[in-house]
Structure formats: C-alpha cells, structure tokens
PDB file of C-alpha atoms in Angstrom:
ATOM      1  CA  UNK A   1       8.335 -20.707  35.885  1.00  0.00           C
ATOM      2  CA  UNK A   2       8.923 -16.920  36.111  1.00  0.00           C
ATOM      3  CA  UNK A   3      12.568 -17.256  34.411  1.00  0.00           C
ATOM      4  CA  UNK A   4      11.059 -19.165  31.574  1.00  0.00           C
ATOM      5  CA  UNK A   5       8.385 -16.811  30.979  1.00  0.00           C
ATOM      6  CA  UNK A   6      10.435 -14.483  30.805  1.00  0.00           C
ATOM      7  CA  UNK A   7      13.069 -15.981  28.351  1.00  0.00           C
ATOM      8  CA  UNK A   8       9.755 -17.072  26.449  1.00  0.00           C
ATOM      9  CA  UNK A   9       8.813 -13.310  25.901  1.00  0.00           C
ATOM     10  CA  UNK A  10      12.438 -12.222  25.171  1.00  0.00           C
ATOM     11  CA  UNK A  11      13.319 -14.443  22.766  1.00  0.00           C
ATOM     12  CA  UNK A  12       9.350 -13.448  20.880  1.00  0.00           C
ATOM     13  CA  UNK A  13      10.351  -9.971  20.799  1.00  0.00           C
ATOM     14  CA  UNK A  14      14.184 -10.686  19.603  1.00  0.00           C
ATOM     15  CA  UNK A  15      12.143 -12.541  16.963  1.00  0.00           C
ATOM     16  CA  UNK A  16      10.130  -9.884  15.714  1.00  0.00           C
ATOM     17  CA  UNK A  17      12.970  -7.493  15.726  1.00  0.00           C
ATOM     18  CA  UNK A  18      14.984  -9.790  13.904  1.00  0.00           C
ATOM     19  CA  UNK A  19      12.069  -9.963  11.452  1.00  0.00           C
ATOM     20  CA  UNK A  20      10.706  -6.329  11.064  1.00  0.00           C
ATOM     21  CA  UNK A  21      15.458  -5.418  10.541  1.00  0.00           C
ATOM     22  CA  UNK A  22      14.756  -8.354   8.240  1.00  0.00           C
ATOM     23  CA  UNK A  23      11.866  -6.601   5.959  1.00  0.00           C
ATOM     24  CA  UNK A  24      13.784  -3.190   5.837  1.00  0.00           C
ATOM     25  CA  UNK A  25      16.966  -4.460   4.824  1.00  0.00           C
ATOM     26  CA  UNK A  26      14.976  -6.310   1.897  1.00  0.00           C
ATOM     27  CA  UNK A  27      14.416  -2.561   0.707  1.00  0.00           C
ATOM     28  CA  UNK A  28      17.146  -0.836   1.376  1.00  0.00           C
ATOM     29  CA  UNK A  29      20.508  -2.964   1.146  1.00  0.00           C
ATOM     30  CA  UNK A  30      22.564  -4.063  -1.201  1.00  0.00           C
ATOM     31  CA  UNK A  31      23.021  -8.011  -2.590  1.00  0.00           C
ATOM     32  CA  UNK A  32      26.584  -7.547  -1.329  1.00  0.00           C
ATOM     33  CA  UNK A  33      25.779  -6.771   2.381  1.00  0.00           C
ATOM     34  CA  UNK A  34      22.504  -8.618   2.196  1.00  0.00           C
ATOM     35  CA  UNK A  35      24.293 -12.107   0.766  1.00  0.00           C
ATOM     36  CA  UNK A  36      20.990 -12.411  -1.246  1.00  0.00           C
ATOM     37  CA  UNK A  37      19.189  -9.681  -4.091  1.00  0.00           C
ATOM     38  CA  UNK A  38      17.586  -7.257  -2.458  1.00  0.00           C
ATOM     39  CA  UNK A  39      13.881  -7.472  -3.063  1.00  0.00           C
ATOM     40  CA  UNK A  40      13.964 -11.347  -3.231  1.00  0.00           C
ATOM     41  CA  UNK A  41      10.966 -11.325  -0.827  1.00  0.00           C
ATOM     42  CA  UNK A  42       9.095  -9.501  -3.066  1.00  0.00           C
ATOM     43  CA  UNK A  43      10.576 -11.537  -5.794  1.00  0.00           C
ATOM     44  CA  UNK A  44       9.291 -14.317  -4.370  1.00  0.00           C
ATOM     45  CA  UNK A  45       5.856 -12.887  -3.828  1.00  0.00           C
ATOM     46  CA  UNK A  46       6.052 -12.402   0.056  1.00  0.00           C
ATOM     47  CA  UNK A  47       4.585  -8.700   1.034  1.00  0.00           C
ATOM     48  CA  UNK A  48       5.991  -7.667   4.305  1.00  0.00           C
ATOM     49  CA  UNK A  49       4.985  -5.613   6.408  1.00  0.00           C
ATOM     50  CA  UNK A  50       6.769  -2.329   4.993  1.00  0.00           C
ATOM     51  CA  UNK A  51       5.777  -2.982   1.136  1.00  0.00           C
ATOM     52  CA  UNK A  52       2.191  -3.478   2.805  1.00  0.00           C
ATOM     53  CA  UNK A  53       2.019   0.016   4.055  1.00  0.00           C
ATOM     54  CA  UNK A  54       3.706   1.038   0.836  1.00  0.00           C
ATOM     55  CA  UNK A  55       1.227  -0.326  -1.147  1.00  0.00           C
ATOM     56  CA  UNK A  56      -1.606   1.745   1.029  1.00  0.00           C
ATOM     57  CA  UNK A  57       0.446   5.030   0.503  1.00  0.00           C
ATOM     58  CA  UNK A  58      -0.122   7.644  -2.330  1.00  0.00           C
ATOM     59  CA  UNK A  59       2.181   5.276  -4.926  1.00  0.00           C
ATOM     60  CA  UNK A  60      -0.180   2.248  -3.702  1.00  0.00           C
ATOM     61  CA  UNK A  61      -1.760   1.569  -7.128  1.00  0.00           C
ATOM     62  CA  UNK A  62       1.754   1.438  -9.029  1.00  0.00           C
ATOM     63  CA  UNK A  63       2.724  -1.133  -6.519  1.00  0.00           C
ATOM     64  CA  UNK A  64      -0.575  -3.373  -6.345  1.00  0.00           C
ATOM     65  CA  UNK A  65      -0.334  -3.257 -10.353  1.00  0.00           C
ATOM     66  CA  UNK A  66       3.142  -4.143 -10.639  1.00  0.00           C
ATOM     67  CA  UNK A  67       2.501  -6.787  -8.160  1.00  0.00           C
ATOM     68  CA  UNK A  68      -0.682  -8.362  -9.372  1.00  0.00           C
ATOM     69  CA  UNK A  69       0.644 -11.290 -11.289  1.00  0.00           C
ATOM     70  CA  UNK A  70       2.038 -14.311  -9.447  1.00  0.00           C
ATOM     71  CA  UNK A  71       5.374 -14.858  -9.002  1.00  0.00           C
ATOM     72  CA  UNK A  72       7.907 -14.756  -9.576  1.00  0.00           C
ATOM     73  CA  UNK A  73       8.177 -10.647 -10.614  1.00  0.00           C
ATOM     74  CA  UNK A  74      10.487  -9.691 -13.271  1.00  0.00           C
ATOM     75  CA  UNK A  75      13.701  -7.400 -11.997  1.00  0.00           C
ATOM     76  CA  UNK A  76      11.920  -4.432 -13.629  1.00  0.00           C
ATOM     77  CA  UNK A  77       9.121  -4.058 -11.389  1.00  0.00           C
ATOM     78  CA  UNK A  78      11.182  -5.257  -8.361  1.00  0.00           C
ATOM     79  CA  UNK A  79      13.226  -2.439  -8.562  1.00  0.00           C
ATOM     80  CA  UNK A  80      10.005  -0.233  -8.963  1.00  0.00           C
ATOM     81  CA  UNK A  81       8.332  -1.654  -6.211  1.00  0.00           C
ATOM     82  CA  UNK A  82      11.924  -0.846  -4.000  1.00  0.00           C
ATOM     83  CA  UNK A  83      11.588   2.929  -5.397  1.00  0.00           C
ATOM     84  CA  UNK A  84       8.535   3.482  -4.012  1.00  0.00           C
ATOM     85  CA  UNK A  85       8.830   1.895  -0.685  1.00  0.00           C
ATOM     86  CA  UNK A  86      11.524   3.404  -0.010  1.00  0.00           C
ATOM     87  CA  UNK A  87      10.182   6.976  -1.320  1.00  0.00           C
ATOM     88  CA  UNK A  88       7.176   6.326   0.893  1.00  0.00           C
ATOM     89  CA  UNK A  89       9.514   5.338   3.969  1.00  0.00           C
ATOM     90  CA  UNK A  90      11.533   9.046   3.238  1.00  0.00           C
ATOM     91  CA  UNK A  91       8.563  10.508   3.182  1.00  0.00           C
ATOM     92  CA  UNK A  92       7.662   9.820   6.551  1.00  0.00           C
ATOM     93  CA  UNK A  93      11.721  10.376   8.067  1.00  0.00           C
TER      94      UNK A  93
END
C-alpha cells in the first residue's frame, strides 16, 4: 500500500510539472521546437496558469481586451497576448 501511494503521489507531481513546463513553453518557444504554434492554447481559448497571472499584472487590461471574444483569436492579438506575458514573466526574473 505504501509503494503505491507513493508512486500515486509521484506520478501527480510529474503531472503537474509536465503541465506548468507545458504552459511556459506555450509562451516562450518556437513552432519548430514546440511541433505546434506557440500560443495555440491561447488560440484555442485555454488561459493557463501563466497568461492568468499575466492578465492580473500591470498589462492585465490589454490582455483581458484582446481576449474577450471567443475563440478562436486572430494571430494579431496572440502574439500580443505572448508580448506581454512574457514582459510580465521578465519583469519578475
């Protein structure tokens, strides 16, 4: 019982890892190394965890107004949306 308790709480964390490496990348890799466009989560209209506390941050009403139709968003305010996450990530490096 221990050993799969334990296996059962490794394999959570590995899974949030995997997701939170999964969010970043979506902001700040390429389509080449991602093997998808970057931003497609956002594309699609899913708002992880990093946009999220982007879109609280100084640049937060750019991003909730370039994300407050449905989606799919146009490439234009994708892009955006990537600037200022990422310029609220530096800002915090």
């Amino acid at each position: 019982r221990e050993t799969i308790e334990a296996i059962s709480d490794w394999a959570w964390e590995m899974g949030l890892v995997f997701q939170l490496a999964d969010d970043v990348l979506d902001l700040v890799a390429d389509e080449a190394w991602l093997g998808k466009p970057a931003g497609s989560d956002i594309g699609e209209g899913t708002f992880t965890l990093p946009l999220l506390y982007a879109a609280d941050g100084p640049d937060g009403a750019e991003i909730r107004g370039l994300l407050a139709g449905d989606a799919p968003y146009p490439q234009e305010s994708i892009d955006r949306v990537i600037e200022l996450s990422r310029q609220w990530v530096e800002a915090r490096t």
